[in-house]
CSV table of C-alpha atoms and ligand atoms in Angstrom, one decimal:
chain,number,residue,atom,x,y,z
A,1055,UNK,CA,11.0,-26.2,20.7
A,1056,UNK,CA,10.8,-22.3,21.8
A,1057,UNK,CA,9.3,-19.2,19.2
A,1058,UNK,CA,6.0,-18.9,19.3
A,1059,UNK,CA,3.0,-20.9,18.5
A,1060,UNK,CA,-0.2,-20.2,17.0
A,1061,UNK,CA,-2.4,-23.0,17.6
A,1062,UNK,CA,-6.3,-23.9,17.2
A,1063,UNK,CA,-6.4,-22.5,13.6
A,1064,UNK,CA,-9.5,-23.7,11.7
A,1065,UNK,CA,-7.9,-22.3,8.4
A,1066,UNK,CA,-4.1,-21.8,8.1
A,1067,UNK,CA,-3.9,-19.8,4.0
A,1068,UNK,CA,-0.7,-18.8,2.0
A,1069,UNK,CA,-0.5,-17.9,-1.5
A,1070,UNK,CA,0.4,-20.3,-3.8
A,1071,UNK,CA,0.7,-18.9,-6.9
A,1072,UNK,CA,-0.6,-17.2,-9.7
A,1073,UNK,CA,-4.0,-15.8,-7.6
A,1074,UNK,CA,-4.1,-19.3,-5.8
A,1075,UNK,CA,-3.8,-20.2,-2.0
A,1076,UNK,CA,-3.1,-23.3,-0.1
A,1077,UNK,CA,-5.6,-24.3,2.7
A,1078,UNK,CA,-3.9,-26.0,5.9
A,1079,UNK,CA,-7.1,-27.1,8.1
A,1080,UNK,CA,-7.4,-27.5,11.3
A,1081,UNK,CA,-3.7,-26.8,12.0
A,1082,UNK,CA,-0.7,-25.0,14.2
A,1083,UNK,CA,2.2,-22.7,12.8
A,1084,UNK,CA,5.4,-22.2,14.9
A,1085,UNK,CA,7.1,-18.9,14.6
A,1086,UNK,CA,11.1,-19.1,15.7
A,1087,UNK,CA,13.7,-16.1,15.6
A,1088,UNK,CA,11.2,-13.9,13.6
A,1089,UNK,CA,10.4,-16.8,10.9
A,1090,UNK,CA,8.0,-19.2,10.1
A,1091,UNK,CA,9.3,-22.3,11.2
A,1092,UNK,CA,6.5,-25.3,10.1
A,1093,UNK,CA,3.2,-25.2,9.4
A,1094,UNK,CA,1.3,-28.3,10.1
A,1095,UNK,CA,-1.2,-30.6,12.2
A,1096,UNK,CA,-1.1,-29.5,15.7
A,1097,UNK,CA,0.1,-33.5,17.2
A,1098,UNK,CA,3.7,-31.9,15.1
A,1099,UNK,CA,4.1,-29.4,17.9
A,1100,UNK,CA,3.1,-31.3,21.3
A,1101,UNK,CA,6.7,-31.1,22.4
A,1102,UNK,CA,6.3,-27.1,21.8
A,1103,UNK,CA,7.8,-25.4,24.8
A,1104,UNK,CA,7.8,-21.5,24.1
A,1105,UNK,CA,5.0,-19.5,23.8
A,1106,UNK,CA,1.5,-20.4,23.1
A,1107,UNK,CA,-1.7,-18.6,21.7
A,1108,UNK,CA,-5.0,-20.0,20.6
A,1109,UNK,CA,-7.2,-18.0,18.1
A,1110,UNK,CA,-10.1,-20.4,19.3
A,1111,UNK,CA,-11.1,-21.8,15.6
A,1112,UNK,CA,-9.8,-18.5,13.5
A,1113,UNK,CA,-7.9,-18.0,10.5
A,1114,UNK,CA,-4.4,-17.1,10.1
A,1115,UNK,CA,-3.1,-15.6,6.6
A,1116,UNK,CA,0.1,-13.7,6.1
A,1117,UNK,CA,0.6,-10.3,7.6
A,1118,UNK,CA,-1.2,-8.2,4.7
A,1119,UNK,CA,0.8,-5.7,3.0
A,1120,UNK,CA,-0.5,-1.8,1.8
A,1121,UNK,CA,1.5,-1.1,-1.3
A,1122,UNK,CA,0.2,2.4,-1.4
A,1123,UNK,CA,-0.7,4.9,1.3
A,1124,UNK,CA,-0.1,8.5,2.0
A,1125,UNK,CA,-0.2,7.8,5.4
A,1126,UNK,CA,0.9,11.1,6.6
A,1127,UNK,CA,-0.6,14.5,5.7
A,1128,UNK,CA,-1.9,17.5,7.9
A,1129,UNK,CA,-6.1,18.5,8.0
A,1130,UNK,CA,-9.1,16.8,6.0
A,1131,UNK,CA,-10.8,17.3,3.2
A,1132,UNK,CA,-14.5,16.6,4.7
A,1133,UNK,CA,-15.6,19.9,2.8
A,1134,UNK,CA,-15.3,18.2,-0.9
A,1135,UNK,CA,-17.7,15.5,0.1
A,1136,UNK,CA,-20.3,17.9,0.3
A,1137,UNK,CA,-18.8,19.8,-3.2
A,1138,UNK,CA,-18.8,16.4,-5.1
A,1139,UNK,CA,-22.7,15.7,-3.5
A,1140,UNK,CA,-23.1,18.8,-5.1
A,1141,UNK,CA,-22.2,17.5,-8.4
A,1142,UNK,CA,-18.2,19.0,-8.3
A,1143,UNK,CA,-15.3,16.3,-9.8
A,1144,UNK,CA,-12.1,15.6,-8.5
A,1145,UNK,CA,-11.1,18.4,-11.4
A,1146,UNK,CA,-13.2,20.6,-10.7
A,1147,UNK,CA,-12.6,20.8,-6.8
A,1148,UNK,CA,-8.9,21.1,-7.4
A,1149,UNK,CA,-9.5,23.9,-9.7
A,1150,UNK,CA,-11.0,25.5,-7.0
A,1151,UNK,CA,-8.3,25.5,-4.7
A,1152,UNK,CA,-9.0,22.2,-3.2
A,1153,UNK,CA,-7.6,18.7,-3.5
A,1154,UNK,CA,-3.7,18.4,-2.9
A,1155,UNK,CA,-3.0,22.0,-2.8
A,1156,UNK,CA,-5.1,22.5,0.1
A,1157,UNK,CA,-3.6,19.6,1.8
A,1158,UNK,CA,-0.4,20.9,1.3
A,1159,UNK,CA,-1.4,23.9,2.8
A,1160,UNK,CA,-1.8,21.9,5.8
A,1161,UNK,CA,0.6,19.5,5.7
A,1162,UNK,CA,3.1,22.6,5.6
A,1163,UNK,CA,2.1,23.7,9.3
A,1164,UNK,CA,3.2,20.3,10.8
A,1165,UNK,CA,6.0,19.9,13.1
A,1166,UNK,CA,8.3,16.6,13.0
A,1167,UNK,CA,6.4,15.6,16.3
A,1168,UNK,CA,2.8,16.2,15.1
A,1169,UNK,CA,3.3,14.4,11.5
A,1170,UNK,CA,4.7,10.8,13.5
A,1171,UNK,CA,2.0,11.3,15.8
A,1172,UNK,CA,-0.6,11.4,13.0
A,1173,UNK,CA,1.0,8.6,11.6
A,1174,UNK,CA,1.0,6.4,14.5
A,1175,UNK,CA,-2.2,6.9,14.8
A,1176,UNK,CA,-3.0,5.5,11.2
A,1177,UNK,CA,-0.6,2.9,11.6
A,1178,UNK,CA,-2.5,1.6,14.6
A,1179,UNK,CA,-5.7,1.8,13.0
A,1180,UNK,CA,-4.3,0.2,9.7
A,1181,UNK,CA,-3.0,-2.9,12.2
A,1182,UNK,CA,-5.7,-3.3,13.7
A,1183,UNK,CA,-7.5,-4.4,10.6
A,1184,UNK,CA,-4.3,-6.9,9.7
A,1185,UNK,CA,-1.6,-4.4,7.7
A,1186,UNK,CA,1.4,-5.3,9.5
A,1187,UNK,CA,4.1,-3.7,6.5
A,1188,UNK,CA,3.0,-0.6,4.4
A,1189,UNK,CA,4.3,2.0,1.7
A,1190,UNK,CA,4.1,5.6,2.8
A,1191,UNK,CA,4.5,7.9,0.5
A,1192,UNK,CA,5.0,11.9,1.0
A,1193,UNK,CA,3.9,14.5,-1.8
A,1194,UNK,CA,1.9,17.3,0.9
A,1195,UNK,CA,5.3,19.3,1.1
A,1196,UNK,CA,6.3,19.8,-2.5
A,1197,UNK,CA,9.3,21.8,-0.8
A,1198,UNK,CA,12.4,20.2,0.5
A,1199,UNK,CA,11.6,21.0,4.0
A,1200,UNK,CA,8.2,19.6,4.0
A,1201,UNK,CA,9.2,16.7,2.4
A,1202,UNK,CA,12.2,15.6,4.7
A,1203,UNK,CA,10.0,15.9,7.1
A,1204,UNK,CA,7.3,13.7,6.1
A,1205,UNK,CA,10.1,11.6,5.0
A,1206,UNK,CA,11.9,11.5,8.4
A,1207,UNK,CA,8.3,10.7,10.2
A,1208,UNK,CA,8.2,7.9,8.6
A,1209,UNK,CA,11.4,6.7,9.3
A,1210,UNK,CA,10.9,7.4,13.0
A,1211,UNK,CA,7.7,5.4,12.9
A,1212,UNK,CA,9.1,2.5,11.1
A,1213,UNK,CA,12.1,2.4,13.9
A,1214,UNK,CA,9.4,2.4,16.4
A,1215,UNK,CA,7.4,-0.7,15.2
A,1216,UNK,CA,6.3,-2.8,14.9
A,1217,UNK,CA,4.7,-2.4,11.4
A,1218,UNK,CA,7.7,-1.3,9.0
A,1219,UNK,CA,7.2,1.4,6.5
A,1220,UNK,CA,9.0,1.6,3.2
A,1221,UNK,CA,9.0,5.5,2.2
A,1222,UNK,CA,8.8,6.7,-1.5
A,1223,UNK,CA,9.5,10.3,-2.3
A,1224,UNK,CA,6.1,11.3,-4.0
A,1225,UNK,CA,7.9,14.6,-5.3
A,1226,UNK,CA,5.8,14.6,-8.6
A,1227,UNK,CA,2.1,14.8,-7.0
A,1228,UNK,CA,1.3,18.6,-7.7
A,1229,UNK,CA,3.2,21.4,-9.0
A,1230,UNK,CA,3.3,23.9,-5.7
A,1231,UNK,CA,2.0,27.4,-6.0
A,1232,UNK,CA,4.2,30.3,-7.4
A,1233,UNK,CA,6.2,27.9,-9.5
A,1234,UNK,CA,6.2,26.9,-13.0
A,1235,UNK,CA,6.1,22.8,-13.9
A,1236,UNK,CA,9.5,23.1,-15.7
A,1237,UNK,CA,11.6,24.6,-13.1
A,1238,UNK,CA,9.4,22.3,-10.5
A,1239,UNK,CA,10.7,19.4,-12.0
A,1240,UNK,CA,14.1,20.4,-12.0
A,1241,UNK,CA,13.6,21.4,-8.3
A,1242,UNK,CA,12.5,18.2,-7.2
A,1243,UNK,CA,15.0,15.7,-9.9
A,1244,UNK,CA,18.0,17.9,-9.5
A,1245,UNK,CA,18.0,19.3,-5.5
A,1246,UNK,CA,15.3,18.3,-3.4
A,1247,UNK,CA,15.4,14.2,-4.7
A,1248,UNK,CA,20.2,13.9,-4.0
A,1249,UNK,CA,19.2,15.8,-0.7
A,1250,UNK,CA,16.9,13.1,0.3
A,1251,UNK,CA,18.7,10.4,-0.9
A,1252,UNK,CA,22.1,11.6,0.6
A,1253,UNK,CA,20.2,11.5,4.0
A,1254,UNK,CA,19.1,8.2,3.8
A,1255,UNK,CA,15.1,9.2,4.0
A,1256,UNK,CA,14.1,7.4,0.8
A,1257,UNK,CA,13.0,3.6,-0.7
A,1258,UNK,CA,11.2,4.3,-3.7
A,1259,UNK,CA,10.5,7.5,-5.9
A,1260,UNK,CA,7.0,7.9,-7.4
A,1261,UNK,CA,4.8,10.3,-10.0
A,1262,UNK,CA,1.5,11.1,-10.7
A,1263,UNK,CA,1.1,10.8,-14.6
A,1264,UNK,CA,-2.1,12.9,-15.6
A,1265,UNK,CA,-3.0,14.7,-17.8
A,1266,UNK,CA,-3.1,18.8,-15.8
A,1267,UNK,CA,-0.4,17.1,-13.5
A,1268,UNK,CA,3.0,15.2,-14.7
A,1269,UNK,CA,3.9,13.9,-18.1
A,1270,UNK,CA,6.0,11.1,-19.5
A,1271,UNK,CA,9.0,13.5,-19.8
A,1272,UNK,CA,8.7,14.2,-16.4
A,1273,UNK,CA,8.5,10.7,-15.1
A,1274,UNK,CA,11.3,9.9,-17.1
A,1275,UNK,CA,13.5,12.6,-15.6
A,1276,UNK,CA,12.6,11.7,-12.4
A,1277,UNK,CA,13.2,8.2,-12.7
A,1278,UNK,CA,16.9,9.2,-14.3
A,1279,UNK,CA,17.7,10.6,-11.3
A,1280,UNK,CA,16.2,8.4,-9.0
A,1281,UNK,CA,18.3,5.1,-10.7
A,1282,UNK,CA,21.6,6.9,-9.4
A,1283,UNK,CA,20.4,6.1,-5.9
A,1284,UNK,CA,19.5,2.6,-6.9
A,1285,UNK,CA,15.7,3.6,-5.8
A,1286,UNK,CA,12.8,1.9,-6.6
A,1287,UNK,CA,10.0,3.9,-9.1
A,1288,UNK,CA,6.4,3.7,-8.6
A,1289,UNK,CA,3.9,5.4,-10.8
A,1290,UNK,CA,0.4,6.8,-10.7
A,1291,UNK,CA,-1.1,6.2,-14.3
A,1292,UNK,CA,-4.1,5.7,-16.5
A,1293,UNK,CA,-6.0,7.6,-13.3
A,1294,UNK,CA,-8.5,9.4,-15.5
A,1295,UNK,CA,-7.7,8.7,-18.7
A,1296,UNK,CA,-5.7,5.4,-21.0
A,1297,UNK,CA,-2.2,8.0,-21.7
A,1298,UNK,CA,-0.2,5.3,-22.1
A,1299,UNK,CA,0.9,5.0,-18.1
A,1300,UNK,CA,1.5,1.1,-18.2
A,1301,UNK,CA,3.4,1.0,-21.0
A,1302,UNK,CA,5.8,3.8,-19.8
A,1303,UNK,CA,6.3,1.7,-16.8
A,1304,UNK,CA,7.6,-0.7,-18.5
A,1305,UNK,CA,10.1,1.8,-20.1
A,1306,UNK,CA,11.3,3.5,-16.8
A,1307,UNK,CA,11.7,-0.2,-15.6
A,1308,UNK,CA,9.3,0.9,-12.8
A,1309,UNK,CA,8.5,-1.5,-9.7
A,1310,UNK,CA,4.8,-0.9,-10.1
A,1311,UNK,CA,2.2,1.2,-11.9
A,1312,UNK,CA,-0.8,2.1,-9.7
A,1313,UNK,CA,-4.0,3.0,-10.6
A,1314,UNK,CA,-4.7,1.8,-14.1
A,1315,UNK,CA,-8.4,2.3,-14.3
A,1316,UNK,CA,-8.3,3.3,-17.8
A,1317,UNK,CA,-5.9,0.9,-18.9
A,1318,UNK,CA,-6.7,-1.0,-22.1
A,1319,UNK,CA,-5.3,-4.0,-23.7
A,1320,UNK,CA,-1.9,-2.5,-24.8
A,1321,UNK,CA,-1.1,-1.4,-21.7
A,1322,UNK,CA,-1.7,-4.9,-20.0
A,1323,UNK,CA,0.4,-6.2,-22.6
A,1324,UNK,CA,3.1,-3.9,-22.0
A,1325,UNK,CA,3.2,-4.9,-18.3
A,1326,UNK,CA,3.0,-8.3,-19.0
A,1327,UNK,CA,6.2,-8.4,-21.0
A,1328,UNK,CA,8.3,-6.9,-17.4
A,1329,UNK,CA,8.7,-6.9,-14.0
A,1330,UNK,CA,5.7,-4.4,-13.3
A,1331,UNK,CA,3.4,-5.1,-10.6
A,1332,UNK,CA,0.4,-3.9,-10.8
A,1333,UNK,CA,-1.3,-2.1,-7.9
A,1334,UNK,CA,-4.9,-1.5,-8.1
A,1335,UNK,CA,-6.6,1.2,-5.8
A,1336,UNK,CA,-10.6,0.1,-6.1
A,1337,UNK,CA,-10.7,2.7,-2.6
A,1338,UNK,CA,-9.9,5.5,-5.2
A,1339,UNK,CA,-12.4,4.6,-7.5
A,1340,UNK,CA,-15.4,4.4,-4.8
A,1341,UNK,CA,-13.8,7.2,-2.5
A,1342,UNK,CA,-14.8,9.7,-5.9
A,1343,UNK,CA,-18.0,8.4,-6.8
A,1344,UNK,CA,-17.0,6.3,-10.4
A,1345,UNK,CA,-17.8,3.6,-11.6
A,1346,UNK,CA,-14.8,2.6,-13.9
A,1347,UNK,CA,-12.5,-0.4,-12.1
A,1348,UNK,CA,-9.3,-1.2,-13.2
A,1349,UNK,CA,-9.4,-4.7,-15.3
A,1350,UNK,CA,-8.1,-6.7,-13.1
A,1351,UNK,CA,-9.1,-9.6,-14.6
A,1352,UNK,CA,-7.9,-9.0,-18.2
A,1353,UNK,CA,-4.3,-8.5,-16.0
A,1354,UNK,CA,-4.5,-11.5,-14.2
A,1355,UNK,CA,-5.6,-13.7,-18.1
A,1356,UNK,CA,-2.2,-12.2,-18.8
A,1357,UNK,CA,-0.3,-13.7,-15.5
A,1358,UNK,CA,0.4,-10.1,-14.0
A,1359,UNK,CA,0.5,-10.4,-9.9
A,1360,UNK,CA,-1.8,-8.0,-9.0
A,1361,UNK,CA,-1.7,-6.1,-6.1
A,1362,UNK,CA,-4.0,-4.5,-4.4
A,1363,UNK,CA,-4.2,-1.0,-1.8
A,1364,UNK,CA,-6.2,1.4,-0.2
A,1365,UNK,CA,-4.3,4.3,-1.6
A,1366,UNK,CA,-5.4,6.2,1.9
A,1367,UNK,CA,-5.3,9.7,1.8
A,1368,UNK,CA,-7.8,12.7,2.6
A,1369,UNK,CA,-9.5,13.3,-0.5
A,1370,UNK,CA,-10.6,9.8,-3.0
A,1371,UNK,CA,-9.3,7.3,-0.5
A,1372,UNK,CA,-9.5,7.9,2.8
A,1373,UNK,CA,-9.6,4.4,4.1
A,1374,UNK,CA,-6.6,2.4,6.1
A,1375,UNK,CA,-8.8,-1.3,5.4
A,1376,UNK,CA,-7.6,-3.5,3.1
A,1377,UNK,CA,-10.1,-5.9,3.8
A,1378,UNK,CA,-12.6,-3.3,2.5
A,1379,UNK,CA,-10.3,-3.0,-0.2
A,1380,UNK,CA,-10.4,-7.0,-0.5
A,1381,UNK,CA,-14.4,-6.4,-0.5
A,1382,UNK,CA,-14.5,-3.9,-3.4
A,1383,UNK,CA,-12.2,-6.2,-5.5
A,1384,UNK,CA,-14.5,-9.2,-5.1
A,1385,UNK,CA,-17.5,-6.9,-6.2
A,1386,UNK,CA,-16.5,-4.8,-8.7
A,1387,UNK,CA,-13.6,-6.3,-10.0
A,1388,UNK,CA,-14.9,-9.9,-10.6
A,1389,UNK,CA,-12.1,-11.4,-8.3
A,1390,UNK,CA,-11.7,-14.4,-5.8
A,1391,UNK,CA,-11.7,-14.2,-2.4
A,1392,UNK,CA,-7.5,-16.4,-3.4
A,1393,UNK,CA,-7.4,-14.0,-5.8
A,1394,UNK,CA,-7.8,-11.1,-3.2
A,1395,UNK,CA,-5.8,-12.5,-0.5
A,1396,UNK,CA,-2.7,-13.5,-2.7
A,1397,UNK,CA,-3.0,-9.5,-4.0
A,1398,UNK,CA,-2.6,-7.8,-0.4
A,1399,UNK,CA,0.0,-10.2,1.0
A,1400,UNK,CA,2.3,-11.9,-1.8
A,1401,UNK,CA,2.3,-9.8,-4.7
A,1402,UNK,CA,1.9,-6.5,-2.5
A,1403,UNK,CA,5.5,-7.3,-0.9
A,1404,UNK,CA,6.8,-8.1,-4.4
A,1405,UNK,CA,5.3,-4.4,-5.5
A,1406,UNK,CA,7.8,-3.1,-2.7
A,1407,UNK,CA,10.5,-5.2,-4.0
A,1408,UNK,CA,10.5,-7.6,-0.4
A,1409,UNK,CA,10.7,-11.3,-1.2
A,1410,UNK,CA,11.1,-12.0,2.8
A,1411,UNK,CA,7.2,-11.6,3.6
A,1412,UNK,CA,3.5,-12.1,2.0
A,1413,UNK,CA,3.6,-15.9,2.3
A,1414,UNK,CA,3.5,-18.6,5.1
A,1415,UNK,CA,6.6,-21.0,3.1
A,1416,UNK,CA,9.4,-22.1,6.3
A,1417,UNK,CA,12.2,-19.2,6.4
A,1418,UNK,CA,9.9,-15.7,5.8
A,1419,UNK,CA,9.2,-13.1,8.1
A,1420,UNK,CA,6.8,-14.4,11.2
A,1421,UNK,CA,4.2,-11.7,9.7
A,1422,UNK,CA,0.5,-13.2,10.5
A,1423,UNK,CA,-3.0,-11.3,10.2
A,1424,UNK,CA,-5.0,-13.2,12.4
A,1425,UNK,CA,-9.3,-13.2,11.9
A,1426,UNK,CA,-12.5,-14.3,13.7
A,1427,UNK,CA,-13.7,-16.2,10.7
A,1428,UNK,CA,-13.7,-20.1,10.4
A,1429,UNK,CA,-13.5,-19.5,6.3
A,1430,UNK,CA,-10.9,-17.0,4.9
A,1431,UNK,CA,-13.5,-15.9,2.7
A,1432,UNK,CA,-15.3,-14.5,4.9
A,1433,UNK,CA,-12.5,-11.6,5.1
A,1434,UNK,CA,-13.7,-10.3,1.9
A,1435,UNK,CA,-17.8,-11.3,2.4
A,1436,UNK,CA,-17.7,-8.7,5.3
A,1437,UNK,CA,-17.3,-4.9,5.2
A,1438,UNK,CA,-17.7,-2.2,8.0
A,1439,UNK,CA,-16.7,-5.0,10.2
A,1440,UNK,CA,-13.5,-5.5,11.1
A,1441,UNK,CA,-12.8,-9.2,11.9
A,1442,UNK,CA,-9.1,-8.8,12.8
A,1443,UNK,CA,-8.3,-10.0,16.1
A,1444,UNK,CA,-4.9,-9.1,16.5
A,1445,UNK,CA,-1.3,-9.8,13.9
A,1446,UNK,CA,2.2,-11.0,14.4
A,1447,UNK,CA,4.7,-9.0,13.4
A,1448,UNK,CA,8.4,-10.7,13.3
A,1449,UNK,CA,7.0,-13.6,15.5
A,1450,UNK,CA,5.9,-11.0,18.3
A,1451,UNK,CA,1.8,-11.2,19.3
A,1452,UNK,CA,0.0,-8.0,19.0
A,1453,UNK,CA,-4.1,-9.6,20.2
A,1454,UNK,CA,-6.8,-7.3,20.0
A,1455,UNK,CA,-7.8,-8.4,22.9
A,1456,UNK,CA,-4.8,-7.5,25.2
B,515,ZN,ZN1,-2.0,7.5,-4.5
């Protein structure tokens, strides 16, 4: 036997379904070509030849999976921190000149260089605490330039490893300045959207439904343009307020709507009835200072696989954890620790459409978070902590240690 194997595991977890996991104790996983080869009792892999690392009486889950990030954008936004102390809302800070204009502003200044530099940065810091595949999205640029830019960062980054990046064309995030919406759209659905595509820069196309941002009509035309390409949609809805953003998910035939803290019981029933994932952002919803969660557990009654993200970026989310995010869920959204788990590893890869990773089943992608714990629950019990000690990415050890 060769690969690589992972042995002294107190708790070896994979999904299993519906917000369940399975529990391998006290066992050994061998990792060959890039794959999981067997999971099992560690006597199973005595003859084992190849490579060997002990994680001294950890845990091993899948590699986890952040569904949504803006990974990559230029200056901070420590300044509205103070604003919304003061009392200011995400609305009113925007109307002031802040919130993703002014990260625009800065994102516009960055060269090709600096942007993958930032972003390896974040990546490393993001893998560190377990992420070992993530969604990037870009939306700082607003003008073809920018955006290709962003877009080919990404690229570069995910070609450099190990953690791959799938990268969505946020083109619908703000309307930039000296522009009205209508011809914005147009811009991004009619030139800036075929440029991208025809260069190869782009996964996924997303949209932030809001009201003072994008509307259904704009989604929609976005989304047309976006199925030539064969692209997958995501959506930002039901932020701020219940405007119907899960149900028109379900009529664009999106991939998965994010957000949803305001969505009620039509709207669940609307994703339940497709292929939506849902992708749930608690980060957001502590990174402004609310108190309204999404209902994830009204979703999950009605079978949907949620997902869950940290939704990084400079102004409601800036965090890379998605143990934090695992954390927050537990709290505030009444779910398990399983429940957790199975929404940052399995249903997070099927919210970016790949079927090859988020579980531990013989034959996916040798992706591994591995953790200090003795009790997989102990992943989400902890925050502030990070109990990471080092992933796996395509059967290749990255230890904290080393
Ligand atoms: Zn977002």
């Amino acid at each position: 036997m060769s690969g690589l194997l992972v042995r002294d595991c107190a708790q070896i977890v994979t999904p299993d379904g519906a917000g369940k996991v399975l529990v391998h104790e006290d066992a050994a996983i061998l990792c060959e070509d890039g794959r999981i080869a067997a999971v099992g009792e560690p006597g199973r892999f005595a003859g084992h030849k190849g490579e060997t690392i002990s994680i001294h009486g950890g845990v091993a889950t899948p590699g986890l999976v952040d569904s949504h990030t803006h990974l990559i954008f230029g200056g901070n936004r420590a300044n509205e921190l103070e604003l919304r102390a003061q009392g200011a809302t995400y609305q009113d800070v925007a109307a002031a000149g802040g919130g993703i204009k002014s990260t625009v502003a800065s994102t516009r200044g960055l060269t090709l260089d600096h942007m993958v530099q930032i972003g390896r940065t974040r990546v490393r810091v993001a893998m560190a605490m377990g992420t070992t595949t993530m969604e990037a999205k870009s939306g700082y640029g607003l003008d073809l330039e920018t955006e290709a830019r962003t877009l080919q960062a990404y690229r570069a980054l995910s070609a450099e490893g190990p953690v791959e990046i799938r990268a969505t064309y946020l083109g619908l995030h703000a309307v930039p300045e000296g522009i009205g919406k209508a011809e914005y759209v147009a811009e991004a659905c009619d030139r800036i959207l075929p440029e991208l595509a025809n260069r190869g820069l782009v996964d996924a196309v997303d949209a932030f439904v809001e009201v003072g941002y994008f509307d259904e009509a704009d989604a929609k035309r976005l989304a047309t343009a976006a199925e030539q390409y064969r692209l997958a949609l995501h959506l930002h809805v039901d932020q701020f307020h219940d405007a119907g953003g899960a149900a028109l998910a379900r009529v664009l035939g999106a991939t998965s709507a994010d957000h949803l803290e305001h969505t009620g019981a039509a709207g669940i029933e609307a994703m339940a009835e497709s292929e939506v994932v849902p992708v749930l952002v608690p980060g957001s919803v502590v990174g402004l200072g609310l108190h309204r969660f999404p209902d994830a557990h009204a979703m999950l009654r009605a079978g949907l696989p949620v997902a869950l993200a940290t939704d990084f970026n400079p102004g409601s989310s800036p965090t890379l954890s998605l143990p934090l995010v695992m954390a927050l869920a537990c709290r505030y959204m009444s779910m398990t620790p399983a429940e957790a788990l199975c929404a940052t590893t399995a249903n997070a890869a099927r919210a970016l459409r790949l079927g090859d990773r988020g579980s531990l089943k013989p034959g996916m992608r040798a992706d591994l978070a591995l953790w200090s714990a003795s009790d997989y629950r102990e992943i989400a019990t902890y925050f502030g902590i990070n109990l990471c000690s080092g992933t796996v990415i395509e059967g290749t050890p990255y230890l904290a240690s080393q």
